[in-house]
Amino acid sequence: MNATIKDVARAANVSIATVSRILNNQPGYSLKTKQRVLKAIKTLNYQPNAVARGLINKKTRTLGILVPNVSSMFSSLLLKGVEDAAYTRGYSVIMCHTANSGVRTMDYLHVLKEKRVDGLLFTSEVLKDAYYDEIRRMGVPLVLLATQSLNDSIPYVKVDDRMAAYHAVRYLIAKGHTKIGMISGNKEDRIAGQPRIDGFIQALKDHNLSFNQKQIVYGPSFSFDDGKRLLPDLLSKNRGLTAIFAASDFLAVGALSAAYSSGLRVPDDLSIIGYDNLEIAKMSLPPLTTVGQPLFQIGSVGGMMLIDIIEGKGNVEGRILPHQIIERQTVSERSKALTEKNYDKQ
Amino acid sequence: MNATIKDVARAANVSIATVSRILNNQPGYSLKTKQRVLKAIKTLNYQPNAVARGLINKKTRTLGILVPNVSSMFSSLLLKGVEDAAYTRGYSVIMCHTANSGVRTMDYLHVLKEKRVDGLLFTSEVLKDAYYDEIRRMGVPLVLLATQSLNDSIPYVKVDDRMAAYHAVRYLIAKGHTKIGMISGNKEDRIAGQPRIDGFIQALKDHNLSFNQKQIVYGPSFSFDDGKRLLPDLLSKNRGLTAIFAASDFLAVGALSAAYSSGLRVPDDLSIIGYDNLEIAKMSLPPLTTVGQPLFQIGSVGGMMLIDIIEGKGNVEGRILPHQIIERQTVSERSKALTEKNYDKQ
DNA sequence: GTGATCATCGTAAACGTTTACGTTAATCCG
DNA sequence: CGGATTAACGTAAACGTTTACGATGATCAC
């Protein structure tokens, strides 16, 4: 049905080798034949078969990306960044929704191996040994997005979570807050869990604020529902809290919702800072102050890095991208007077 | 580096044809040799090369999906649905972010043709003639997701937008509202524009409510910012409005935000119903009542349909999926008394 | 004029599969 | 027992490219 290189060769009265050379602009033909071939290509509407090319070149110009949830606001921004890098470099990307499932992830790794992708992106999740072994057997480069591996020197692109959390809390302190609580997500999460908790605690200590374990409250995940459920919990365990650091925007927005339900006014009665700067942050009521991760950029830088490695231009080093405090309307300046007043209330 | 079928054949002391037969479980070998081959496969960690397979079978078991914005809550849910269908049927999907750009879309169509995908999904956007011509030349099946083509009989999966809008407005009316406005997005949008406007108007007429063009206000798109900007506009043009139908959840949440800013209380002073039922709808303040499109399901049904067509099991008919009114907290019952009272205010 | 160089091409092998066809030996039926 | 059938394989072509190598003729230097 579709024209092949052979048809073009016949139409232009040359050999397929010549056509191939012209397609890949290598030397070895006259201008006249080049024009003749180009014309034949146009009239036949010929487009080279990437499958055949892939077979002989051992390059498919496609990447595989594994994400826990294709449709989450978080992952989808990473996806978009990766896609953008791939597009500008002439690659395609196969998306794999792992659903946090081990068997599904392994399934996909097998498929991606069979399809001979040139490289792999792994996102958000912890890179289990079983995954890593399989990827090593594939023999293709890998870069980690918004996550990091402990054991090995796998290139990654992410934000410094500990530092970002530190800055979020420092921002709260700079605004005059001294009684600060934290809504953490899953403590076990190697990226969004402990590092952000560490940053929280460190910021408190560095500013001579007391810290007690009950100032942190944990959820099974980082979701809206968790935030909604966790805020009252945190508040009841700690009297006089004036500000809260939430380890994700979803947690923060959930907390916002709980605050609203219980008549607490944000930011007048309670300040809240989130983490991620997802689309939802600017649409919440009131708009959420948060620490911004450049997710799109993480995706695109990671994609570029992977392609560099594939093409042998690789600097195979992890990269930390800058975070940023996005000031909106959920954190208020806290004067000494106000603080005193609140103390009186108790 | 990776073992080939030849290596397996040598290791098991059979011909490659026999290995191939075993892999594709066709008849033509004894149980003994099968076991021998399977063992060789295991020890060599052999996995067939899908590229070579694709070359000879002329099937790549991969789909291409074109979406205007990979990271939008809307598209990403469709993506997820498609991915799910593909996964269960043993296909992969290449995602293509068109960014509403004609050249980028054409670029992708060329790439997908070169890579010989087995089928195409086209999403949200209008299928321009140039796109369609190109796709016809590719000679692969196409299904439309959450959109529809006028001219031709291309299979699609979507909701009945006109009907859904009708039901949204009927719901408002059933709640006692008689002065209803609409925030539309882009009027030119063939799916989210006119059909929903038609539904709105029809519902008004069918319930003997007057309609005036100024009851509808239009934005360049369907975004949060548009909603925020458009609500005051709508309100100033129409006194005494008690309920609003927004053509998207983003518009609705934007309107929510504008209402909050201007001291209007939702749903006490103003009821709002959205459209889409995105993740944001349940996280807004207050949680948004909206008409739900089953986006994930649209994606998965569409994916299944496409694969059915590819594999020749095809019923090539468009499908309308059911929508649903999702009741949350932005629409209030409006008693006659209240209505009167509001009239007095004016 | 002659050998060397070079531009311009063609031939054929290779990539890793699938599959039509042929071959061998065993089995079966009468 | 002899011919036909069949199970169990192997051989080789084909898919659509790329590329090493060779071939041809023209050009060049001397």
Coordinates of C-alpha atoms in Angstrom, one line a residue, chain A residues 1-335:
Chain A
M1 CA 0.0 0.0 0.0
N2 CA 2.5 2.6 1.1
A3 CA 5.4 3.2 -1.2
T4 CA 8.7 1.8 -0.2
I5 CA 12.2 2.9 -1.0
K6 CA 12.2 0.4 -3.8
D7 CA 9.3 2.1 -5.5
V8 CA 11.1 5.4 -5.2
A9 CA 14.3 3.9 -6.7
R10 CA 12.4 2.4 -9.6
A11 CA 10.5 5.6 -10.3
A12 CA 13.7 7.7 -10.2
N13 CA 15.7 5.0 -12.1
V14 CA 18.4 4.7 -9.5
S15 CA 19.3 2.0 -6.9
I16 CA 17.8 2.0 -3.4
A17 CA 21.3 2.7 -2.1
T18 CA 21.2 6.1 -3.7
V19 CA 17.8 6.9 -2.4
S20 CA 18.9 5.9 1.0
R21 CA 22.0 8.1 0.7
I22 CA 19.9 11.0 -0.3
L23 CA 17.4 10.5 2.5
N24 CA 20.2 10.5 5.1
N25 CA 22.0 13.2 3.3
Q26 CA 25.3 11.4 2.9
P27 CA 27.5 12.1 0.0
G28 CA 27.6 10.1 -3.2
Y29 CA 25.3 11.4 -5.8
S30 CA 24.9 14.2 -8.3
L31 CA 22.6 17.1 -7.8
K32 CA 20.6 16.0 -10.8
T33 CA 19.8 12.6 -9.5
K34 CA 19.0 14.1 -6.1
Q35 CA 16.4 16.3 -7.6
R36 CA 15.0 13.4 -9.6
V37 CA 14.8 11.2 -6.4
L38 CA 13.2 14.0 -4.4
K39 CA 10.6 14.4 -7.1
A40 CA 9.8 10.7 -7.0
I41 CA 9.5 10.8 -3.3
K42 CA 7.1 13.6 -3.5
T43 CA 4.9 12.1 -6.2
L44 CA 4.8 8.8 -4.5
N45 CA 4.2 10.4 -1.1
Y46 CA 7.0 8.2 0.3
Q47 CA 7.8 8.2 3.9
P48 CA 10.5 5.9 5.2
N49 CA 9.5 3.0 7.4
A50 CA 10.8 3.7 10.9
V51 CA 10.4 0.0 11.8
A52 CA 12.8 -1.2 9.2
R53 CA 15.1 1.6 10.1
G54 CA 15.0 0.7 13.7
L55 CA 15.8 -2.9 12.9
I56 CA 19.0 -2.1 11.2
N57 CA 20.1 1.0 13.1
K58 CA 19.2 -0.5 16.5
K59 CA 17.7 2.8 17.4
T60 CA 14.0 3.5 17.6
R61 CA 14.0 7.1 18.6
T62 CA 11.4 6.4 21.2
L63 CA 11.6 6.8 24.9
G64 CA 9.6 5.0 27.6
I65 CA 8.3 6.8 30.6
L66 CA 6.9 5.1 33.7
V67 CA 4.6 7.1 35.9
P68 CA 2.5 6.0 38.8
N69 CA -0.5 7.9 37.6
V70 CA -0.8 9.4 34.2
S71 CA -3.7 11.6 35.1
S72 CA -2.4 13.2 38.3
M73 CA -1.7 16.9 38.1
F74 CA 1.8 16.1 39.3
S75 CA 2.7 13.4 36.8
S76 CA 0.9 14.9 33.9
L77 CA 3.1 18.0 34.1
L78 CA 6.2 15.9 34.1
L79 CA 4.8 14.0 31.1
K80 CA 4.3 17.2 29.3
G81 CA 7.9 18.3 30.0
V82 CA 9.3 15.0 28.7
E83 CA 7.1 15.1 25.7
D84 CA 8.3 18.6 24.9
A85 CA 11.9 17.6 25.0
A86 CA 11.3 14.5 23.0
Y87 CA 9.5 16.5 20.3
T88 CA 12.2 19.0 19.9
R89 CA 14.8 16.3 19.6
G90 CA 12.8 14.1 17.2
Y91 CA 11.9 11.4 19.6
S92 CA 8.5 9.8 20.6
V93 CA 7.5 8.8 24.0
I94 CA 5.5 5.7 25.1
M95 CA 3.6 6.4 28.3
C96 CA 3.3 3.7 30.9
H97 CA 0.9 4.0 33.8
T98 CA 2.3 1.8 36.5
A99 CA -0.6 2.3 39.0
N100 CA 2.0 1.8 41.7
S101 CA 1.8 -1.9 40.9
G102 CA 4.8 -4.0 40.8
V103 CA 3.5 -6.5 38.2
R104 CA 2.3 -3.8 35.9
T105 CA 5.7 -2.0 36.1
M106 CA 7.5 -5.2 35.3
D107 CA 5.0 -5.9 32.5
Y108 CA 5.8 -2.5 31.0
L109 CA 9.6 -3.0 31.4
H110 CA 9.3 -6.2 29.3
V111 CA 7.2 -4.5 26.7
L112 CA 9.6 -1.6 26.5
K113 CA 12.5 -4.0 26.1
E114 CA 10.7 -5.8 23.4
K115 CA 10.0 -2.6 21.6
R116 CA 13.6 -1.6 21.9
V117 CA 13.1 1.9 23.3
D118 CA 16.3 3.9 23.4
G119 CA 16.0 5.1 26.9
L120 CA 13.8 5.2 30.0
L121 CA 12.4 7.8 32.4
F122 CA 11.2 6.7 35.8
T123 CA 9.1 9.0 37.8
S124 CA 8.0 9.8 41.3
E125 CA 8.2 6.3 42.6
V126 CA 11.1 4.5 44.4
L127 CA 13.2 2.5 42.0
K128 CA 12.9 -1.0 43.4
D129 CA 15.8 -3.4 42.9
A130 CA 13.7 -5.7 40.7
Y131 CA 13.0 -2.8 38.4
Y132 CA 16.6 -1.7 38.4
D133 CA 17.8 -5.2 37.6
E134 CA 15.5 -5.5 34.7
I135 CA 16.5 -2.1 33.4
R136 CA 20.2 -3.0 33.6
R137 CA 19.5 -6.1 31.6
M138 CA 17.8 -4.0 29.0
G139 CA 21.0 -2.1 28.6
V140 CA 19.4 1.3 28.0
P141 CA 20.0 4.5 29.8
L142 CA 17.7 5.6 32.6
V143 CA 17.0 8.9 34.2
L144 CA 15.0 9.5 37.3
L145 CA 12.4 12.3 37.5
A146 CA 11.4 13.9 40.8
T147 CA 12.9 11.0 42.6
Q148 CA 16.3 9.6 43.4
S149 CA 17.9 6.3 44.0
L150 CA 19.9 5.6 47.1
N151 CA 22.2 2.8 46.1
D152 CA 23.4 3.8 42.8
S153 CA 24.6 6.7 40.7
I154 CA 21.6 7.0 38.4
P155 CA 21.2 10.4 36.9
Y156 CA 18.2 12.3 38.2
V157 CA 16.4 15.6 38.0
K158 CA 14.6 16.9 40.9
V159 CA 14.3 19.6 43.5
D160 CA 16.1 19.6 46.8
D161 CA 13.1 18.5 49.0
R162 CA 14.8 19.0 52.3
M163 CA 15.9 22.5 51.3
A164 CA 12.5 23.4 49.8
A165 CA 10.7 22.3 53.0
Y166 CA 13.2 24.3 55.0
H167 CA 12.6 27.4 53.0
A168 CA 8.8 27.0 53.3
V169 CA 9.0 26.9 57.0
R170 CA 11.6 29.6 57.2
Y171 CA 9.1 31.7 55.2
L172 CA 6.5 31.1 57.7
I173 CA 8.8 32.0 60.5
A174 CA 9.8 35.2 58.7
K175 CA 6.2 36.1 58.7
G176 CA 6.2 36.0 62.4
H177 CA 4.8 32.5 63.1
T178 CA 6.3 30.5 65.9
K179 CA 3.7 27.8 66.5
I180 CA 3.9 25.8 63.3
G181 CA 2.5 22.4 62.5
M182 CA 3.1 20.1 59.6
I183 CA 0.8 17.8 57.7
S184 CA 3.0 15.2 56.1
G185 CA 1.9 12.6 53.7
N186 CA 3.2 9.1 53.8
K187 CA 6.2 9.0 56.1
E188 CA 7.7 6.1 54.2
D189 CA 7.9 8.0 51.0
R190 CA 11.6 8.5 50.4
I191 CA 11.2 11.7 48.5
A192 CA 8.1 13.5 49.7
G193 CA 8.2 12.0 53.1
Q194 CA 11.3 12.1 55.3
P195 CA 13.2 14.8 53.5
R196 CA 10.5 17.3 53.9
I197 CA 10.0 16.4 57.5
D198 CA 13.7 16.8 58.0
G199 CA 13.6 20.3 56.4
F200 CA 10.7 21.2 58.7
I201 CA 12.4 20.2 61.8
Q202 CA 15.7 21.7 60.9
A203 CA 14.1 25.1 60.1
L204 CA 12.4 25.0 63.5
K205 CA 15.7 24.2 65.3
D206 CA 17.7 26.7 63.4
H207 CA 15.4 29.4 64.5
N208 CA 15.3 28.3 68.1
L209 CA 11.7 27.1 68.0
S210 CA 10.8 24.1 70.0
F211 CA 9.8 21.0 68.3
N212 CA 7.7 18.1 69.4
Q213 CA 6.8 15.0 67.4
K214 CA 3.1 15.7 67.8
Q215 CA 3.6 18.8 65.7
I216 CA 3.7 16.5 62.7
V217 CA 0.7 14.5 61.6
Y218 CA 0.9 11.7 59.0
G219 CA -1.4 10.4 56.3
P220 CA -1.4 7.3 54.2
S221 CA -0.9 9.5 51.1
F222 CA -0.7 13.1 50.0
S223 CA -4.3 13.5 49.0
F224 CA -7.0 16.1 49.4
D225 CA -8.9 13.7 51.7
D226 CA -5.9 13.1 53.9
G227 CA -5.4 16.9 54.3
K228 CA -9.1 17.3 55.1
R229 CA -9.0 14.6 57.7
L230 CA -5.6 15.5 59.2
L231 CA -6.1 19.2 59.9
P232 CA -8.5 18.7 62.8
D233 CA -6.3 16.0 64.1
L234 CA -3.2 18.3 64.0
L235 CA -5.1 21.2 65.6
S236 CA -6.5 19.1 68.4
K237 CA -3.0 17.8 69.3
N238 CA -1.5 21.3 69.2
R239 CA -3.2 24.3 70.7
G240 CA -2.3 27.7 69.4
L241 CA -1.0 26.7 66.0
T242 CA -0.9 29.7 63.7
A243 CA 0.6 28.2 60.6
I244 CA 0.9 24.9 58.8
F245 CA 3.2 23.5 56.3
A246 CA 1.6 20.9 54.2
A247 CA 3.8 18.5 52.3
S248 CA 1.6 18.7 49.1
D249 CA -0.8 21.1 47.5
F250 CA -3.5 18.5 47.8
L251 CA -3.0 18.2 51.5
A252 CA -3.0 21.9 51.8
V253 CA -6.2 22.3 49.8
G254 CA -7.8 19.6 51.9
A255 CA -6.7 21.5 55.0
L256 CA -8.2 24.6 53.5
S257 CA -11.5 22.8 53.1
A258 CA -11.4 21.5 56.7
A259 CA -10.6 24.9 58.0
Y260 CA -13.5 26.3 56.1
S261 CA -15.8 23.7 57.5
S262 CA -14.8 24.4 61.1
G263 CA -15.1 28.1 60.7
L264 CA -11.4 28.9 60.8
R265 CA -10.5 31.6 58.4
V266 CA -7.4 31.4 56.3
P267 CA -5.1 33.2 56.5
D268 CA -6.6 35.3 59.3
D269 CA -6.9 32.5 61.9
L270 CA -4.5 30.1 60.3
S271 CA -1.8 30.3 57.6
I272 CA -1.2 27.5 55.3
I273 CA 1.6 26.8 52.8
G274 CA 1.6 24.0 50.4
Y275 CA 4.1 22.2 48.3
D276 CA 4.2 21.6 44.5
N277 CA 2.5 24.6 43.0
L278 CA 0.0 22.6 40.9
E279 CA -2.7 24.1 38.8
I280 CA -5.1 23.8 41.7
A281 CA -3.0 26.1 43.9
K282 CA -4.0 29.2 42.1
M283 CA -7.6 28.2 41.9
S284 CA -8.2 27.4 45.5
L285 CA -10.0 29.7 47.8
P286 CA -8.1 31.7 48.8
P287 CA -5.3 31.1 46.3
L288 CA -2.7 28.9 47.9
T289 CA 0.8 30.1 48.9
T290 CA 3.1 27.2 48.2
V291 CA 6.6 26.2 47.3
G292 CA 6.9 25.6 43.6
Q293 CA 8.5 22.7 42.0
P294 CA 9.3 23.4 38.3
L295 CA 7.6 20.1 37.2
F296 CA 7.4 20.9 33.5
Q297 CA 11.1 21.8 33.6
I298 CA 12.0 18.7 35.5
G299 CA 10.4 16.7 32.8
S300 CA 12.0 18.6 29.9
V301 CA 15.5 18.8 31.4
G302 CA 15.2 15.1 32.3
G303 CA 14.2 14.3 28.7
M304 CA 17.0 16.3 27.3
M305 CA 19.5 14.6 29.6
L306 CA 18.3 11.2 28.6
I307 CA 18.6 12.0 24.9
D308 CA 22.0 13.4 25.5
I309 CA 23.1 10.2 27.1
I310 CA 21.5 8.1 24.3
E311 CA 23.4 10.2 21.7
G312 CA 26.6 10.0 23.6
K313 CA 26.8 13.7 24.5
G314 CA 26.1 12.7 28.0
N315 CA 27.0 14.4 31.2
V316 CA 25.6 11.8 33.4
E317 CA 25.1 13.8 36.5
G318 CA 22.1 14.3 38.6
R319 CA 20.7 17.8 38.6
I320 CA 18.9 19.8 41.3
L321 CA 16.5 22.4 39.9
P322 CA 15.6 25.5 41.9
H323 CA 12.4 25.7 43.9
Q324 CA 10.6 28.9 44.6
I325 CA 8.2 30.3 47.2
I326 CA 5.0 31.2 45.3
E327 CA 3.3 33.9 47.4
R328 CA -0.5 33.9 47.2
Q329 CA -3.0 34.5 49.9
T330 CA -3.0 31.7 52.5
V331 CA -0.1 33.0 54.6
S332 CA -0.5 36.2 56.6
E333 CA 1.9 38.4 58.4
R334 CA 1.7 37.7 62.1
S335 CA 2.3 40.7 64.4

